[in-house]
Amino acid sequence: MTDAKRITISSKAYYKMMLHCMKHTSSDCFGFLIGNKENNSYTISDAVPLTHDKIFAPSLEVAVKMISMYMSNEGSIVGLYENLMCNQMKSDSMISPTGSYVCELINKMTKNMPVLLEVSSKDNTKDKVIEDEIFVKEYVYNDKGGFDYVEDRKESEEEYKEIGRYLKGFYQNDIVDFDEHLINTNLDWRNIFIK
């Protein structure tokens, strides 16, 4: 394959995605991926938890403007992550209509093909997550409005240990998604306590 795509995810982005999903174990979770794209390589440096509910156009628009303003030093919006409860019940993941819609919007905004990360685990309940394999299926939006599969990303041993440390400290309870910020603007959606 001559146009092979490569996605690199920083540990910080990975921790934010996972802790967001672990905070809301009974809800679908969505978040933006921040980073850079060069040719067919994507570098994801950060993640912004967006919602643990449905995505609504007005809050999405506000989130895009604020992220563009406050996170420009980390890059721009290069994609979306999602964790769908229905995917925890079966071996094959699927991309939601919401994920497809948001990736189409990112494509129109940036003129780049966005990344979609499908967060999956055998059991992501707070008690068992450390023992279960967690992985991320990586996709890139294509010019036909579909997605090209890239690969599965499994957490490193260091990430496995750090996620365990975060969970033991109940850090997942402190993760703030953008919807929570809109309800209480004192809550910081950047989650800068995650390194």
PDB file of C-alpha atoms in Angstrom, residues 48-173:
ATOM      1  CA  VAL A  48     -10.518  17.149  24.579  1.00  0.00           C
ATOM      2  CA  PRO A  49     -13.409  15.168  26.095  1.00  0.00           C
ATOM      3  CA  LEU A  50     -16.511  16.540  24.406  1.00  0.00           C
ATOM      4  CA  THR A  51     -19.590  14.770  25.744  1.00  0.00           C
ATOM      5  CA  HIS A  52     -20.966  11.631  27.351  1.00  0.00           C
ATOM      6  CA  ASP A  53     -24.325  12.143  25.682  1.00  0.00           C
ATOM      7  CA  LYS A  54     -25.550  13.192  22.258  1.00  0.00           C
ATOM      8  CA  ILE A  55     -23.603  15.803  20.296  1.00  0.00           C
ATOM      9  CA  PHE A  56     -25.614  18.942  19.601  1.00  0.00           C
ATOM     10  CA  ALA A  57     -24.624  21.432  16.883  1.00  0.00           C
ATOM     11  CA  PRO A  58     -24.582  24.591  19.089  1.00  0.00           C
ATOM     12  CA  SER A  59     -22.286  23.098  21.750  1.00  0.00           C
ATOM     13  CA  LEU A  60     -20.126  21.538  19.020  1.00  0.00           C
ATOM     14  CA  GLU A  61     -19.685  24.955  17.388  1.00  0.00           C
ATOM     15  CA  VAL A  62     -18.711  26.581  20.700  1.00  0.00           C
ATOM     16  CA  ALA A  63     -16.296  23.742  21.458  1.00  0.00           C
ATOM     17  CA  VAL A  64     -14.568  24.071  18.069  1.00  0.00           C
ATOM     18  CA  LYS A  65     -14.100  27.845  18.545  1.00  0.00           C
ATOM     19  CA  MET A  66     -12.764  27.520  22.090  1.00  0.00           C
ATOM     20  CA  ILE A  67     -10.451  24.633  21.257  1.00  0.00           C
ATOM     21  CA  SER A  68      -9.079  26.517  18.248  1.00  0.00           C
ATOM     22  CA  MET A  69      -8.414  29.547  20.459  1.00  0.00           C
ATOM     23  CA  TYR A  70      -6.973  27.892  23.570  1.00  0.00           C
ATOM     24  CA  MET A  71      -5.146  24.871  22.194  1.00  0.00           C
ATOM     25  CA  SER A  72      -3.354  26.225  19.129  1.00  0.00           C
ATOM     26  CA  ASN A  73       0.021  25.464  20.738  1.00  0.00           C
ATOM     27  CA  GLU A  74      -0.933  21.743  20.722  1.00  0.00           C
ATOM     28  CA  GLY A  75      -2.094  21.807  17.084  1.00  0.00           C
ATOM     29  CA  SER A  76      -5.560  21.802  15.573  1.00  0.00           C
ATOM     30  CA  ILE A  77      -8.523  19.426  15.578  1.00  0.00           C
ATOM     31  CA  VAL A  78      -7.427  16.375  13.566  1.00  0.00           C
ATOM     32  CA  GLY A  79     -10.132  13.919  14.522  1.00  0.00           C
ATOM     33  CA  LEU A  80     -12.562  12.384  16.981  1.00  0.00           C
ATOM     34  CA  TYR A  81     -12.554   9.530  19.465  1.00  0.00           C
ATOM     35  CA  GLU A  82     -15.649   7.616  20.463  1.00  0.00           C
ATOM     36  CA  ASN A  83     -16.491   4.870  22.904  1.00  0.00           C
ATOM     37  CA  LEU A  84     -19.847   3.258  22.157  1.00  0.00           C
ATOM     38  CA  MET A  85     -21.550   1.123  24.745  1.00  0.00           C
ATOM     39  CA  CYS A  86     -22.885  -1.198  22.029  1.00  0.00           C
ATOM     40  CA  ASN A  87     -19.292  -1.990  20.993  1.00  0.00           C
ATOM     41  CA  GLN A  88     -18.451  -3.277  24.472  1.00  0.00           C
ATOM     42  CA  MET A  89     -20.889  -6.155  23.961  1.00  0.00           C
ATOM     43  CA  LYS A  90     -19.319  -7.594  20.806  1.00  0.00           C
ATOM     44  CA  SER A  91     -15.932  -8.284  19.272  1.00  0.00           C
ATOM     45  CA  ASP A  92     -16.219  -6.025  16.204  1.00  0.00           C
ATOM     46  CA  SER A  93     -16.544  -2.294  16.696  1.00  0.00           C
ATOM     47  CA  MET A  94     -18.614  -0.061  14.498  1.00  0.00           C
ATOM     48  CA  ILE A  95     -18.426   3.628  13.755  1.00  0.00           C
ATOM     49  CA  SER A  96     -21.498   5.536  14.822  1.00  0.00           C
ATOM     50  CA  PRO A  97     -23.513   7.888  12.612  1.00  0.00           C
ATOM     51  CA  THR A  98     -22.427  10.624  15.075  1.00  0.00           C
ATOM     52  CA  GLY A  99     -18.756   9.768  14.532  1.00  0.00           C
ATOM     53  CA  SER A 100     -19.233   9.839  10.756  1.00  0.00           C
ATOM     54  CA  TYR A 101     -21.080  13.170  10.920  1.00  0.00           C
ATOM     55  CA  VAL A 102     -18.466  14.873  13.111  1.00  0.00           C
ATOM     56  CA  CYS A 103     -15.601  13.568  10.954  1.00  0.00           C
ATOM     57  CA  GLU A 104     -17.370  14.929   7.877  1.00  0.00           C
ATOM     58  CA  LEU A 105     -17.594  18.337   9.608  1.00  0.00           C
ATOM     59  CA  ILE A 106     -13.895  18.216  10.577  1.00  0.00           C
ATOM     60  CA  ASN A 107     -13.062  17.367   6.959  1.00  0.00           C
ATOM     61  CA  LYS A 108     -15.039  20.394   5.722  1.00  0.00           C
ATOM     62  CA  MET A 109     -13.444  22.703   8.331  1.00  0.00           C
ATOM     63  CA  THR A 110      -9.845  21.615   7.881  1.00  0.00           C
ATOM     64  CA  LYS A 111      -9.783  20.204   4.323  1.00  0.00           C
ATOM     65  CA  ASN A 112      -7.901  17.237   5.831  1.00  0.00           C
ATOM     66  CA  MET A 113      -9.076  13.661   6.243  1.00  0.00           C
ATOM     67  CA  PRO A 114      -9.666  13.301  10.011  1.00  0.00           C
ATOM     68  CA  VAL A 115      -8.746  10.400  12.251  1.00  0.00           C
ATOM     69  CA  LEU A 116     -11.399   8.444  14.126  1.00  0.00           C
ATOM     70  CA  LEU A 117     -10.350   6.391  17.135  1.00  0.00           C
ATOM     71  CA  GLU A 118     -12.782   3.740  18.351  1.00  0.00           C
ATOM     72  CA  VAL A 119     -12.035   3.035  22.015  1.00  0.00           C
ATOM     73  CA  SER A 120     -12.853  -0.556  22.967  1.00  0.00           C
ATOM     74  CA  SER A 121     -12.306  -2.929  25.836  1.00  0.00           C
ATOM     75  CA  LYS A 122     -13.614  -6.308  26.934  1.00  0.00           C
ATOM     76  CA  ASP A 123     -14.992  -4.751  30.099  1.00  0.00           C
ATOM     77  CA  ASN A 124     -14.428  -1.116  30.952  1.00  0.00           C
ATOM     78  CA  THR A 125     -16.036  -1.121  34.386  1.00  0.00           C
ATOM     79  CA  LYS A 126     -13.921   0.679  36.969  1.00  0.00           C
ATOM     80  CA  ASP A 127     -13.174  -2.523  38.911  1.00  0.00           C
ATOM     81  CA  LYS A 128     -11.928  -4.602  35.988  1.00  0.00           C
ATOM     82  CA  VAL A 129     -10.372  -2.151  33.548  1.00  0.00           C
ATOM     83  CA  ILE A 130      -6.813  -2.641  34.791  1.00  0.00           C
ATOM     84  CA  GLU A 131      -7.024  -6.395  34.189  1.00  0.00           C
ATOM     85  CA  ASP A 132      -8.620  -6.209  30.755  1.00  0.00           C
ATOM     86  CA  GLU A 133      -6.992  -5.414  27.452  1.00  0.00           C
ATOM     87  CA  ILE A 134      -7.904  -1.941  26.265  1.00  0.00           C
ATOM     88  CA  PHE A 135      -7.226  -0.953  22.725  1.00  0.00           C
ATOM     89  CA  VAL A 136      -8.015   1.669  20.156  1.00  0.00           C
ATOM     90  CA  LYS A 137      -9.027   0.870  16.600  1.00  0.00           C
ATOM     91  CA  GLU A 138      -7.581   3.538  14.329  1.00  0.00           C
ATOM     92  CA  TYR A 139      -9.380   4.776  11.209  1.00  0.00           C
ATOM     93  CA  VAL A 140      -8.943   7.654   8.778  1.00  0.00           C
ATOM     94  CA  TYR A 141     -11.912   9.275   7.032  1.00  0.00           C
ATOM     95  CA  ASN A 142     -11.717   8.913   3.247  1.00  0.00           C
ATOM     96  CA  ASP A 143     -12.917  10.960   0.287  1.00  0.00           C
ATOM     97  CA  LYS A 144     -15.862   8.583  -0.257  1.00  0.00           C
ATOM     98  CA  GLY A 145     -17.356   9.470   3.134  1.00  0.00           C
ATOM     99  CA  GLY A 146     -16.254   6.180   4.692  1.00  0.00           C
ATOM    100  CA  PHE A 147     -13.326   5.091   6.840  1.00  0.00           C
ATOM    101  CA  ASP A 148     -10.076   3.278   6.088  1.00  0.00           C
ATOM    102  CA  TYR A 149      -8.893   0.986   8.865  1.00  0.00           C
ATOM    103  CA  VAL A 150      -5.284   1.697   9.927  1.00  0.00           C
ATOM    104  CA  GLU A 151      -4.502  -0.613  12.876  1.00  0.00           C
ATOM    105  CA  ASP A 152      -5.255  -1.518  16.497  1.00  0.00           C
ATOM    106  CA  ARG A 153      -3.276   0.353  19.134  1.00  0.00           C
ATOM    107  CA  LYS A 154      -2.682  -1.410  22.426  1.00  0.00           C
ATOM    108  CA  GLU A 155      -1.495   0.440  25.487  1.00  0.00           C
ATOM    109  CA  SER A 156       2.169   0.221  26.431  1.00  0.00           C
ATOM    110  CA  GLU A 157       3.266  -1.294  29.729  1.00  0.00           C
ATOM    111  CA  GLU A 158       4.025   2.213  31.008  1.00  0.00           C
ATOM    112  CA  GLU A 159       0.555   3.435  30.005  1.00  0.00           C
ATOM    113  CA  TYR A 160      -1.012   0.366  31.615  1.00  0.00           C
ATOM    114  CA  LYS A 161       0.725   1.196  34.914  1.00  0.00           C
ATOM    115  CA  GLU A 162      -0.088   4.911  34.711  1.00  0.00           C
ATOM    116  CA  ILE A 163      -3.773   4.268  33.975  1.00  0.00           C
ATOM    117  CA  GLY A 164      -3.800   2.006  37.029  1.00  0.00           C
ATOM    118  CA  ARG A 165      -2.261   4.780  39.138  1.00  0.00           C
ATOM    119  CA  TYR A 166      -4.817   7.300  37.857  1.00  0.00           C
ATOM    120  CA  LEU A 167      -7.690   4.926  38.635  1.00  0.00           C
ATOM    121  CA  LYS A 168      -6.428   4.191  42.147  1.00  0.00           C
ATOM    122  CA  GLY A 169      -6.415   7.960  42.740  1.00  0.00           C
ATOM    123  CA  PHE A 170      -9.949   8.249  41.231  1.00  0.00           C
ATOM    124  CA  TYR A 171      -8.652  10.763  38.664  1.00  0.00           C
ATOM    125  CA  GLN A 172     -11.402   9.693  36.279  1.00  0.00           C
ATOM    126  CA  ASN A 173     -13.869  11.503  38.556  1.00  0.00           C
TER     127      ASN A 173
END
